[in-house]
CSV table of C-alpha atoms in Angstrom, one decimal:
chain,number,residue,atom,x,y,z
A,168,MET,CA,140.7,-166.1,-35.2
A,169,LYS,CA,141.3,-162.9,-37.0
A,170,THR,CA,143.1,-160.1,-35.2
A,171,LEU,CA,141.5,-156.9,-34.0
A,172,TYR,CA,143.5,-155.1,-36.7
A,173,THR,CA,141.9,-157.3,-39.4
A,174,ARG,CA,138.4,-156.9,-37.9
A,175,LEU,CA,138.6,-153.2,-37.9
A,176,ASN,CA,139.8,-153.1,-41.5
A,177,VAL,CA,136.8,-155.1,-42.4
A,178,ILE,CA,134.5,-152.8,-40.5
A,179,LEU,CA,136.0,-149.8,-42.3
A,180,ILE,CA,135.7,-151.3,-45.7
A,181,LEU,CA,132.1,-152.3,-45.3
A,182,LEU,CA,131.0,-149.0,-43.8
A,183,LEU,CA,132.6,-147.1,-46.6
A,184,SER,CA,130.4,-149.0,-49.0
A,185,PHE,CA,127.2,-147.8,-47.3
A,186,SER,CA,125.1,-145.0,-48.9
A,187,PHE,CA,124.0,-142.3,-46.5
A,188,GLU,CA,122.5,-138.9,-47.0
A,189,ILE,CA,125.2,-136.9,-45.1
A,190,ASN,CA,128.7,-137.4,-43.8
A,191,PHE,CA,129.0,-139.3,-40.5
A,192,ALA,CA,130.1,-136.6,-38.1
A,193,GLN,CA,129.0,-134.8,-35.0
A,194,MET,CA,130.7,-131.4,-35.0
A,195,LEU,CA,129.9,-128.4,-37.1
A,196,LYS,CA,133.0,-126.8,-38.8
A,197,VAL,CA,133.2,-123.2,-37.4
A,198,GLU,CA,135.1,-120.5,-39.2
A,199,MET,CA,137.9,-118.9,-37.3
A,200,GLU,CA,136.1,-115.5,-37.6
A,201,GLU,CA,133.1,-116.8,-35.7
A,202,ILE,CA,135.3,-118.5,-33.1
A,203,SER,CA,136.9,-115.1,-32.5
A,204,VAL,CA,133.6,-113.3,-32.2
A,205,ASN,CA,132.3,-116.0,-29.7
A,206,SER,CA,135.5,-115.7,-27.5
A,207,HIS,CA,135.6,-113.3,-24.6
A,208,SER,CA,139.4,-113.5,-24.6
A,209,ILE,CA,142.2,-114.9,-26.8
A,210,ILE,CA,145.7,-115.6,-25.5
A,211,LYS,CA,149.1,-116.8,-26.6
A,212,GLY,CA,150.5,-118.8,-23.7
A,213,ILE,CA,152.6,-121.8,-22.5
A,214,VAL,CA,151.0,-124.7,-20.5
A,215,SER,CA,152.6,-124.5,-17.1
A,216,LYS,CA,150.3,-126.9,-15.1
A,217,LYS,CA,147.6,-129.4,-15.8
A,218,TRP,CA,145.7,-131.7,-13.5
A,219,SER,CA,142.5,-133.8,-13.4
A,220,GLU,CA,139.9,-133.9,-10.7
A,221,TYR,CA,136.3,-134.8,-10.1
A,222,GLU,CA,133.7,-132.2,-10.5
A,223,GLU,CA,131.9,-130.9,-7.5
A,224,SER,CA,129.0,-133.3,-8.2
A,225,GLY,CA,131.5,-136.2,-8.1
A,226,LYS,CA,130.0,-137.5,-11.3
A,227,GLY,CA,132.4,-136.2,-13.9
A,228,ILE,CA,136.2,-135.8,-14.3
A,229,ILE,CA,137.6,-132.5,-15.6
A,230,THR,CA,141.1,-131.4,-16.5
A,231,ILE,CA,142.3,-127.9,-15.6
A,232,ILE,CA,144.9,-126.4,-17.9
A,233,GLU,CA,146.9,-123.4,-16.6
A,234,PHE,CA,148.8,-121.1,-18.9
A,235,ASN,CA,151.5,-118.6,-18.4
A,236,VAL,CA,150.2,-115.8,-20.7
A,237,LEU,CA,152.7,-114.4,-23.1
A,238,GLU,CA,150.3,-112.1,-25.0
A,239,THR,CA,146.7,-111.1,-24.8
A,240,ILE,CA,145.2,-110.8,-28.3
A,241,LYS,CA,141.6,-110.1,-27.3
A,242,GLY,CA,139.9,-109.1,-24.0
A,243,VAL,CA,141.5,-108.9,-20.6
A,244,SER,CA,143.7,-111.6,-19.1
A,245,SER,CA,146.0,-112.0,-16.1
A,246,ARG,CA,149.5,-113.4,-16.2
A,247,VAL,CA,148.1,-116.8,-15.5
A,248,GLU,CA,144.9,-118.1,-17.1
A,249,ARG,CA,143.0,-121.4,-16.7
A,250,VAL,CA,140.6,-123.4,-18.8
A,251,VAL,CA,138.5,-126.4,-17.9
A,252,ILE,CA,138.2,-129.3,-20.3
A,253,PRO,CA,135.9,-132.3,-19.7
A,254,GLY,CA,137.8,-135.6,-19.4
A,255,GLY,CA,141.0,-136.8,-17.8
A,256,ILE,CA,142.3,-139.5,-15.6
A,257,VAL,CA,142.0,-139.7,-11.8
A,258,GLY,CA,143.6,-142.7,-10.2
A,259,ASP,CA,142.6,-145.7,-12.3
A,260,ILE,CA,139.5,-144.1,-13.8
A,261,GLY,CA,139.6,-142.3,-17.1
A,262,ARG,CA,137.1,-140.2,-19.0
A,263,VAL,CA,137.2,-139.1,-22.7
A,264,VAL,CA,134.8,-136.7,-24.3
A,265,SER,CA,135.0,-136.6,-28.1
A,266,HIS,CA,136.3,-133.4,-29.8
A,267,THR,CA,137.9,-131.9,-26.7
A,268,PRO,CA,141.4,-130.3,-27.2
A,269,GLN,CA,144.5,-131.9,-25.7
A,270,PHE,CA,147.3,-130.0,-24.0
A,271,TYR,CA,150.6,-131.0,-22.6
A,272,LEU,CA,153.1,-129.4,-20.3
A,273,GLY,CA,155.4,-126.9,-22.0
A,274,GLU,CA,153.2,-126.6,-25.1
A,275,GLU,CA,152.8,-123.2,-26.6
A,276,ALA,CA,149.5,-122.3,-28.2
A,277,ILE,CA,147.0,-119.6,-29.3
A,278,VAL,CA,143.9,-120.3,-27.3
A,279,PHE,CA,140.4,-118.9,-27.8
A,280,ILE,CA,138.5,-118.8,-24.5
A,281,THR,CA,134.8,-118.6,-23.7
A,282,TYR,CA,132.5,-119.8,-20.8
A,283,ASP,CA,130.8,-123.1,-20.5
A,284,TYR,CA,127.2,-123.5,-19.2
A,285,LYS,CA,128.6,-123.4,-15.7
A,286,ARG,CA,130.4,-120.1,-16.4
A,287,ARG,CA,133.7,-121.8,-16.3
A,288,PRO,CA,136.4,-120.7,-18.8
A,289,THR,CA,136.9,-123.3,-21.5
A,290,VAL,CA,138.2,-123.4,-25.1
A,291,THR,CA,135.8,-122.0,-27.6
A,292,GLU,CA,134.5,-124.7,-29.9
A,293,TRP,CA,137.0,-127.2,-28.3
A,294,ILE,CA,139.5,-128.5,-30.8
A,295,GLN,CA,138.7,-125.7,-33.2
A,296,GLY,CA,139.7,-123.0,-30.7
A,297,LYS,CA,143.3,-124.1,-30.2
A,298,LEU,CA,146.2,-123.5,-32.5
A,299,GLN,CA,149.4,-125.2,-31.3
A,300,ILE,CA,152.6,-123.3,-32.0
A,301,ILE,CA,155.4,-125.6,-33.3
A,302,ASN,CA,158.7,-124.1,-34.4
A,303,ASN,CA,157.0,-120.7,-34.5
A,304,LYS,CA,154.3,-121.9,-36.8
A,305,VAL,CA,150.6,-122.8,-36.6
A,306,PHE,CA,148.5,-125.1,-38.7
A,307,TYR,CA,145.7,-123.1,-40.2
A,308,GLU,CA,143.4,-123.8,-43.1
A,309,GLY,CA,145.6,-126.7,-44.3
A,310,ASN,CA,148.8,-124.6,-44.2
A,311,GLU,CA,151.7,-124.2,-41.8
A,312,ILE,CA,152.2,-120.5,-41.4
A,313,TYR,CA,154.3,-118.4,-39.0
A,314,TYR,CA,152.2,-117.6,-36.0
A,315,GLU,CA,153.1,-113.9,-36.3
A,316,ASP,CA,151.4,-113.8,-39.7
A,317,PHE,CA,148.3,-115.4,-38.2
A,318,LEU,CA,148.3,-113.1,-35.2
A,319,LEU,CA,148.7,-110.1,-37.5
A,320,GLY,CA,145.7,-111.1,-39.5
A,321,LEU,CA,143.7,-111.9,-36.4
A,322,LYS,CA,144.6,-108.6,-34.7
A,323,ASN,CA,143.6,-106.6,-37.7
A,324,PHE,CA,140.3,-108.5,-37.8
A,325,ILE,CA,139.6,-107.7,-34.1
A,326,GLN,CA,140.6,-104.0,-34.5
A,327,THR,CA,138.2,-103.6,-37.4
A,328,GLY,CA,135.3,-104.8,-35.2
A,329,GLU,CA,135.5,-108.5,-36.2
A,330,GLN,CA,133.9,-107.8,-39.5
A,331,GLY,CA,134.8,-109.5,-42.8
A,332,LYS,CA,137.6,-112.1,-43.0
A,333,ILE,CA,140.9,-112.8,-41.3
A,334,GLU,CA,143.5,-111.9,-43.9
A,335,ILE,CA,146.7,-113.9,-43.7
A,336,ASN,CA,150.0,-113.4,-45.5
A,337,TYR,CA,150.8,-116.7,-47.1
A,338,ASP,CA,154.0,-115.6,-48.7
A,339,HIS,CA,156.2,-117.3,-46.0
A,340,ILE,CA,154.7,-120.8,-46.3
A,341,ASN,CA,157.2,-123.6,-46.3
A,342,GLU,CA,160.2,-121.2,-46.2
A,343,GLY,CA,163.5,-122.7,-45.0
A,344,PRO,CA,166.5,-120.7,-43.8
A,345,ASN,CA,168.8,-122.3,-46.4
A,346,SER,CA,169.1,-122.5,-50.1
A,347,PRO,CA,166.7,-124.7,-52.2
A,348,VAL,CA,169.5,-127.2,-52.6
A,349,SER,CA,169.3,-128.2,-49.0
A,350,VAL,CA,165.4,-128.4,-48.8
A,351,PRO,CA,164.3,-132.0,-48.3
A,352,SER,CA,162.3,-133.6,-51.1
A,353,ILE,CA,160.1,-136.7,-51.0
A,354,SER,CA,159.9,-138.8,-54.1
A,355,SER,CA,157.6,-141.6,-52.9
A,356,ILE,CA,156.0,-143.2,-49.8
A,357,THR,CA,155.2,-146.9,-49.4
A,358,PRO,CA,152.6,-148.0,-48.4
A,359,ASN,CA,150.4,-144.9,-49.0
A,360,ASN,CA,147.6,-146.0,-46.7
A,361,GLY,CA,147.1,-147.7,-43.4
A,362,PRO,CA,145.6,-147.3,-39.9
A,363,ALA,CA,146.8,-145.0,-37.1
A,364,LEU,CA,147.2,-147.2,-34.0
A,365,ARG,CA,148.2,-146.7,-30.4
A,366,PRO,CA,151.9,-145.6,-30.0
A,367,TYR,CA,153.5,-148.3,-27.9
A,368,ALA,CA,154.5,-149.9,-31.1
A,369,ILE,CA,158.2,-150.7,-30.5
A,370,ASN,CA,158.2,-151.0,-26.7
A,371,PRO,CA,159.1,-154.6,-25.8
A,372,ASN,CA,157.2,-154.3,-22.6
A,373,ASP,CA,153.9,-153.3,-24.3
A,374,PRO,CA,151.4,-155.9,-23.2
A,375,PHE,CA,149.4,-155.5,-26.4
A,376,ASN,CA,151.1,-157.2,-29.3
A,377,PRO,CA,154.6,-155.9,-28.5
A,378,GLY,CA,156.5,-154.9,-31.6
A,379,GLU,CA,153.5,-155.4,-33.9
A,380,ARG,CA,151.4,-152.3,-33.4
A,381,GLY,CA,151.5,-149.5,-35.8
A,382,THR,CA,151.7,-149.0,-39.6
A,383,ILE,CA,155.3,-148.9,-40.8
A,384,ILE,CA,155.9,-146.6,-43.8
A,385,ASN,CA,159.0,-146.0,-45.9
A,386,ILE,CA,159.8,-142.5,-47.2
A,387,TYR,CA,162.2,-142.1,-50.1
A,388,GLY,CA,163.8,-138.9,-51.3
A,389,SER,CA,166.7,-136.6,-50.7
A,390,ASN,CA,168.2,-134.0,-48.3
A,391,PHE,CA,166.7,-135.6,-45.2
A,392,GLY,CA,170.0,-135.4,-43.3
A,393,SER,CA,172.2,-138.2,-42.2
A,394,THR,CA,170.6,-138.3,-38.8
A,395,GLN,CA,167.3,-137.1,-37.5
A,396,GLY,CA,168.4,-134.5,-35.0
A,397,THR,CA,165.5,-132.1,-34.6
A,398,SER,CA,163.9,-133.0,-37.9
A,399,VAL,CA,160.4,-134.5,-37.9
A,400,VAL,CA,158.1,-136.4,-40.2
A,401,ARG,CA,154.8,-134.5,-40.0
A,402,PHE,CA,151.5,-136.1,-40.8
A,403,TYR,CA,148.2,-134.3,-41.6
A,404,GLU,CA,146.4,-132.6,-38.8
A,405,SER,CA,144.3,-134.3,-36.1
A,406,GLY,CA,141.6,-131.7,-35.4
A,407,GLY,CA,143.9,-128.7,-36.1
A,408,VAL,CA,147.1,-130.1,-34.5
A,409,PRO,CA,149.8,-131.6,-36.7
A,410,ALA,CA,150.7,-135.2,-35.7
A,411,ASP,CA,154.4,-135.9,-35.8
A,412,ALA,CA,155.7,-139.4,-36.1
A,413,GLN,CA,156.7,-140.5,-32.5
A,414,TYR,CA,158.6,-143.6,-33.6
A,415,ILE,CA,161.4,-143.2,-36.2
A,416,LEU,CA,162.9,-146.6,-36.9
A,417,LEU,CA,165.5,-145.6,-39.5
A,418,TRP,CA,166.8,-142.2,-40.8
A,419,SER,CA,169.3,-141.4,-43.5
A,420,ASP,CA,169.7,-138.7,-46.1
A,421,THR,CA,167.6,-140.5,-48.7
A,422,TYR,CA,165.4,-142.9,-46.6
A,423,ILE,CA,163.2,-142.7,-43.5
A,424,GLN,CA,161.2,-145.5,-41.9
A,425,CYS,CA,158.6,-144.6,-39.3
A,426,LYS,CA,155.3,-145.5,-37.8
A,427,VAL,CA,152.0,-143.7,-38.4
A,428,PRO,CA,151.1,-141.7,-35.3
A,429,GLY,CA,148.4,-143.1,-33.1
A,430,ARG,CA,146.8,-141.9,-29.9
A,431,GLU,CA,147.2,-143.0,-26.3
A,432,PHE,CA,144.7,-141.4,-23.9
A,433,ALA,CA,147.1,-141.6,-20.9
A,434,SER,CA,149.5,-139.3,-22.8
A,435,SER,CA,148.0,-136.2,-24.6
A,436,THR,CA,151.3,-135.7,-26.5
A,437,PHE,CA,150.3,-138.5,-28.8
A,438,LEU,CA,147.7,-137.7,-31.5
A,439,ASN,CA,146.5,-139.8,-34.3
A,440,ALA,CA,147.1,-138.8,-37.9
A,441,SER,CA,144.4,-138.1,-40.4
A,442,SER,CA,144.6,-138.5,-44.2
A,443,GLY,CA,146.6,-135.9,-46.0
A,444,PRO,CA,150.1,-134.9,-47.1
A,445,ILE,CA,153.2,-136.1,-45.2
A,446,TYR,CA,156.1,-133.7,-44.9
A,447,VAL,CA,159.7,-134.0,-43.8
A,448,ILE,CA,160.8,-130.9,-41.9
A,449,THR,CA,164.5,-130.2,-41.4
A,450,SER,CA,166.6,-127.1,-40.7
A,451,GLY,CA,166.8,-126.7,-44.5
A,452,GLY,CA,163.0,-126.3,-44.8
A,453,THR,CA,159.9,-128.2,-45.5
A,454,SER,CA,159.6,-130.9,-48.2
A,455,ASN,CA,156.9,-131.3,-50.7
A,456,GLY,CA,153.8,-133.1,-49.4
A,457,VAL,CA,153.0,-136.7,-50.5
A,458,GLN,CA,149.5,-138.0,-49.8
A,459,PHE,CA,148.9,-140.7,-47.1
A,460,ASP,CA,145.4,-142.0,-46.4
A,461,VAL,CA,144.6,-143.1,-42.9
A,462,THR,CA,142.0,-146.0,-43.1
A,463,PHE,CA,141.0,-145.8,-39.4
A,464,ALA,CA,142.5,-144.8,-36.0
A,465,THR,CA,142.2,-146.5,-32.7
A,466,PRO,CA,144.1,-146.7,-29.4
A,467,ASN,CA,142.8,-150.3,-29.1
A,468,LYS,CA,140.6,-150.0,-26.0
A,469,ARG,CA,137.3,-151.9,-25.9
A,470,PHE,CA,134.5,-153.2,-23.7
A,471,SER,CA,135.2,-156.5,-22.0
A,472,ASN,CA,131.8,-158.0,-23.0
A,473,SER,CA,131.0,-158.9,-26.6
A,474,ASN,CA,127.4,-157.7,-26.2
A,475,VAL,CA,127.2,-154.0,-25.2
A,476,THR,CA,123.8,-152.9,-24.1
A,477,PHE,CA,122.5,-149.4,-24.7
A,478,TYR,CA,119.4,-147.7,-23.4
A,479,ILE,CA,117.6,-144.8,-24.9
A,480,ASN,CA,116.0,-142.0,-22.8
A,481,GLU,CA,112.2,-142.3,-23.2
A,482,ASN,CA,111.8,-138.6,-24.0
A,483,GLY,CA,113.6,-138.9,-27.3
A,484,THR,CA,113.5,-135.7,-29.3
A,485,PRO,CA,110.4,-133.5,-30.1
A,486,ASP,CA,111.8,-132.8,-33.5
A,487,THR,CA,110.9,-136.0,-35.3
A,488,ASP,CA,109.2,-139.4,-35.0
A,489,GLY,CA,111.0,-142.7,-35.4
A,490,GLU,CA,114.1,-141.7,-33.5
A,491,PHE,CA,114.2,-144.9,-31.4
A,492,THR,CA,114.0,-147.0,-34.5
A,493,ALA,CA,116.7,-145.0,-36.2
A,494,ILE,CA,119.1,-145.5,-33.3
A,495,GLN,CA,118.4,-149.2,-33.3
A,496,SER,CA,119.3,-149.3,-37.0
A,497,SER,CA,122.6,-147.7,-36.0
A,498,PHE,CA,123.1,-150.6,-33.5
A,499,GLN,CA,122.5,-153.1,-36.3
A,500,THR,CA,124.8,-151.3,-38.7
A,501,TRP,CA,127.8,-152.0,-36.4
A,502,SER,CA,126.6,-155.4,-35.1
A,503,SER,CA,126.1,-156.9,-38.6
A,504,VAL,CA,129.7,-156.2,-39.7
A,505,ASN,CA,131.5,-159.5,-40.4
A,506,HIS,CA,134.2,-160.5,-37.9
A,507,SER,CA,133.2,-157.8,-35.4
A,508,ILE,CA,133.9,-158.9,-31.9
A,509,HIS,CA,131.2,-156.7,-30.5
A,510,SER,CA,127.4,-156.4,-30.9
A,511,PHE,CA,125.3,-153.5,-29.7
A,512,VAL,CA,122.1,-154.6,-27.9
A,513,TYR,CA,119.0,-152.5,-27.4
A,514,GLY,CA,118.0,-152.6,-23.7
A,515,GLY,CA,114.8,-150.6,-24.2
A,516,THR,CA,113.8,-147.1,-23.1
A,517,THR,CA,114.7,-145.6,-19.7
A,518,SER,CA,113.8,-142.7,-17.6
A,519,ARG,CA,117.5,-142.1,-16.9
A,520,THR,CA,119.2,-139.2,-18.6
A,521,PRO,CA,122.7,-140.1,-19.8
A,522,GLN,CA,125.1,-139.3,-16.9
A,523,ALA,CA,128.6,-140.0,-15.8
A,524,LEU,CA,129.7,-143.5,-14.6
A,525,ASP,CA,126.5,-144.9,-13.4
A,526,GLY,CA,127.0,-148.4,-14.8
A,527,PHE,CA,124.7,-147.9,-17.8
A,528,ASN,CA,125.3,-147.0,-21.4
A,529,ASP,CA,122.6,-144.4,-22.1
A,530,ILE,CA,121.6,-142.4,-25.2
A,531,GLY,CA,119.5,-139.2,-25.1
A,532,TRP,CA,118.8,-135.7,-26.2
A,533,ILE,CA,119.7,-132.6,-24.1
A,534,GLU,CA,117.2,-129.9,-24.7
A,535,SER,CA,118.5,-127.2,-22.3
A,536,ASN,CA,121.9,-126.3,-20.7
A,537,TRP,CA,123.9,-128.1,-23.4
A,538,PRO,CA,127.2,-128.8,-21.4
A,539,TYR,CA,129.5,-129.2,-24.4
A,540,ALA,CA,130.8,-127.0,-27.2
A,541,SER,CA,127.9,-125.4,-29.2
A,542,SER,CA,129.3,-126.8,-32.4
A,543,ALA,CA,129.1,-130.4,-31.1
A,544,ILE,CA,126.1,-132.0,-32.7
A,545,GLY,CA,126.5,-135.2,-30.7
A,546,VAL,CA,129.0,-136.3,-28.1
A,547,ASN,CA,130.2,-139.7,-26.9
A,548,ASP,CA,131.2,-139.3,-23.2
A,549,TRP,CA,133.0,-142.6,-22.4
A,550,TRP,CA,134.9,-144.0,-19.5
A,551,PHE,CA,137.8,-146.4,-19.3
A,552,ASP,CA,140.2,-148.1,-16.9
A,553,GLY,CA,143.0,-145.6,-16.5
A,554,ASN,CA,145.6,-148.3,-15.6
A,555,PRO,CA,148.1,-148.3,-18.5
A,556,ASN,CA,148.1,-152.1,-18.5
A,557,SER,CA,144.4,-152.2,-19.2
A,558,ARG,CA,142.5,-151.5,-22.4
A,559,GLN,CA,138.9,-151.8,-21.0
A,560,ILE,CA,136.1,-149.3,-21.7
A,561,THR,CA,133.7,-149.4,-18.8
A,562,GLU,CA,130.9,-147.1,-20.0
A,563,SER,CA,129.7,-145.1,-23.0
A,564,ASP,CA,127.0,-142.4,-22.9
A,565,ILE,CA,125.9,-140.6,-26.0
A,566,TYR,CA,124.4,-137.1,-25.9
A,567,PHE,CA,122.6,-135.4,-28.8
A,568,ASN,CA,122.4,-131.6,-29.0
A,569,GLY,CA,118.8,-130.6,-28.9
A,570,VAL,CA,119.6,-127.0,-27.9
A,571,ASN,CA,121.4,-125.8,-31.0
A,572,TYR,CA,120.2,-128.2,-33.7
A,573,SER,CA,117.1,-129.9,-35.0
A,574,TRP,CA,116.8,-133.5,-35.9
A,575,THR,CA,115.2,-135.7,-38.6
A,576,THR,CA,114.6,-139.4,-39.5
A,577,THR,CA,113.2,-138.6,-42.9
A,578,GLY,CA,115.9,-136.5,-44.6
A,579,GLN,CA,114.2,-133.2,-43.8
A,580,THR,CA,116.2,-130.3,-45.1
A,581,GLY,CA,118.0,-128.2,-42.5
A,582,ARG,CA,118.2,-130.9,-39.9
A,583,TYR,CA,120.6,-133.5,-38.8
A,584,ASP,CA,119.9,-137.2,-39.4
A,585,VAL,CA,119.5,-139.3,-36.2
A,586,GLN,CA,120.8,-142.5,-37.7
A,587,ASN,CA,123.9,-141.0,-39.3
A,588,ILE,CA,125.0,-139.2,-36.1
A,589,ALA,CA,124.2,-142.1,-33.9
A,590,THR,CA,126.3,-144.5,-36.1
A,591,HIS,CA,129.2,-142.1,-35.9
A,592,GLU,CA,128.9,-141.8,-32.1
A,593,LEU,CA,128.6,-145.6,-31.7
A,594,GLY,CA,131.9,-145.8,-33.6
A,595,HIS,CA,133.5,-144.1,-30.6
A,596,ALA,CA,132.1,-146.8,-28.3
A,597,LEU,CA,134.2,-149.2,-30.4
A,598,ASN,CA,137.2,-146.8,-29.7
A,599,LEU,CA,137.5,-145.6,-33.3
A,600,GLN,CA,138.8,-142.1,-33.4
A,601,ASP,CA,137.7,-139.0,-35.5
A,602,LEU,CA,139.5,-138.3,-38.7
A,603,TYR,CA,139.8,-134.8,-40.2
A,604,GLY,CA,141.8,-135.3,-43.4
A,605,ASN,CA,141.4,-134.2,-47.0
A,606,THR,CA,140.1,-137.6,-48.1
A,607,ASP,CA,138.3,-138.5,-44.9
A,608,GLY,CA,135.0,-136.8,-45.7
A,609,GLU,CA,133.1,-139.9,-46.7
A,610,LYS,CA,134.3,-142.0,-43.8
A,611,THR,CA,132.0,-142.9,-40.9
A,612,LEU,CA,134.4,-141.3,-38.4
A,613,TYR,CA,134.9,-138.1,-40.2
A,614,GLY,CA,135.1,-135.4,-37.5
A,615,TYR,CA,132.9,-132.7,-39.1
A,616,SER,CA,129.3,-132.7,-40.4
A,617,SER,CA,127.2,-131.2,-43.1
A,618,ILE,CA,123.5,-130.6,-42.7
A,619,ASN,CA,120.7,-132.2,-44.8
């Protein structure tokens, strides 16, 4: 029997060979200028507390993030601010909503804040409205820049009435405090592609293939330093946040061996890498970037049953005909992949609207009071067993945004394709994660979308 690793590789290879009209994605890329305009406040702060709890309805889990505010860039804020993010773990029950930002205690970040449909403060456009500060730098438009340079451009933009563009000084990119002689340099990386898997890759107590998880890469070059110390191997962003290698196996001045970062939902400090340049960052500066392509990313959670039944809300969408057939075609796309251990089964239409943890996997359009980020075209809201020794997904509900976007099954210009978006969202039901890298645009799980 082939391993899950092999099956997912086959899934990815076959899907990349399909011809579709638009990229598979469900979030619209929003420019930072628009995010600023749509935010009632912008802060620079440190995460001081975070906890998860059930919503008042008892149907959903939310996580509250509390910040000690270091600076208010826009609007009015107090010394302590909170935002609400859908998802989290309460007891042995976990909830994940695609495209939500992750925070961890002690993290410093620039956060854009707006209100959700319940008038609760949340992060504007989710992952796109958070810039993590690492070593006084943020990752912005593919570059690591000093956060002071970003804030200067942002403040000037706000002071001029939020018109035009945010102008950034890029003169300081990749500066190191020492001479060029001490700046690290990468000559080659082998292999130059592979998956990003869950992080418990070298823990002998890991119940899932101990010692075998993760893609090991070898980095050759110079000036890495004889020991790691505070140096890092930085992979390309995962939704705006750089993903540093969590498992360094060997480190010398000319050779580093590490594992490609993967994600574990019980620990928000772990992020999966996306395709893009890898850098070695030391006290001497930042190395040249060398390309690494992430084939797919998964924390390796799954449904316990091989046949996963989905139901479609009977109302469909008023925008187009044939939406039920299009979604069933998305089921078949995944189910027909060779060596797949899961098949999606159409259970028929239902009067139920998709809702949290009711024992059914439902798909439907929301035509009013869209509860997620406005840039989210579609969302997979899925639940899992929060026990760290379990990898079971218990429910997956898919929501399509009928408030902000129009839909098509015929390639109509200016609308989003039902089958394409549904296929992407069903990938999350298989626990495949979004990719945001520079060569990920044609992949099924690319995190951003373009319109027909």
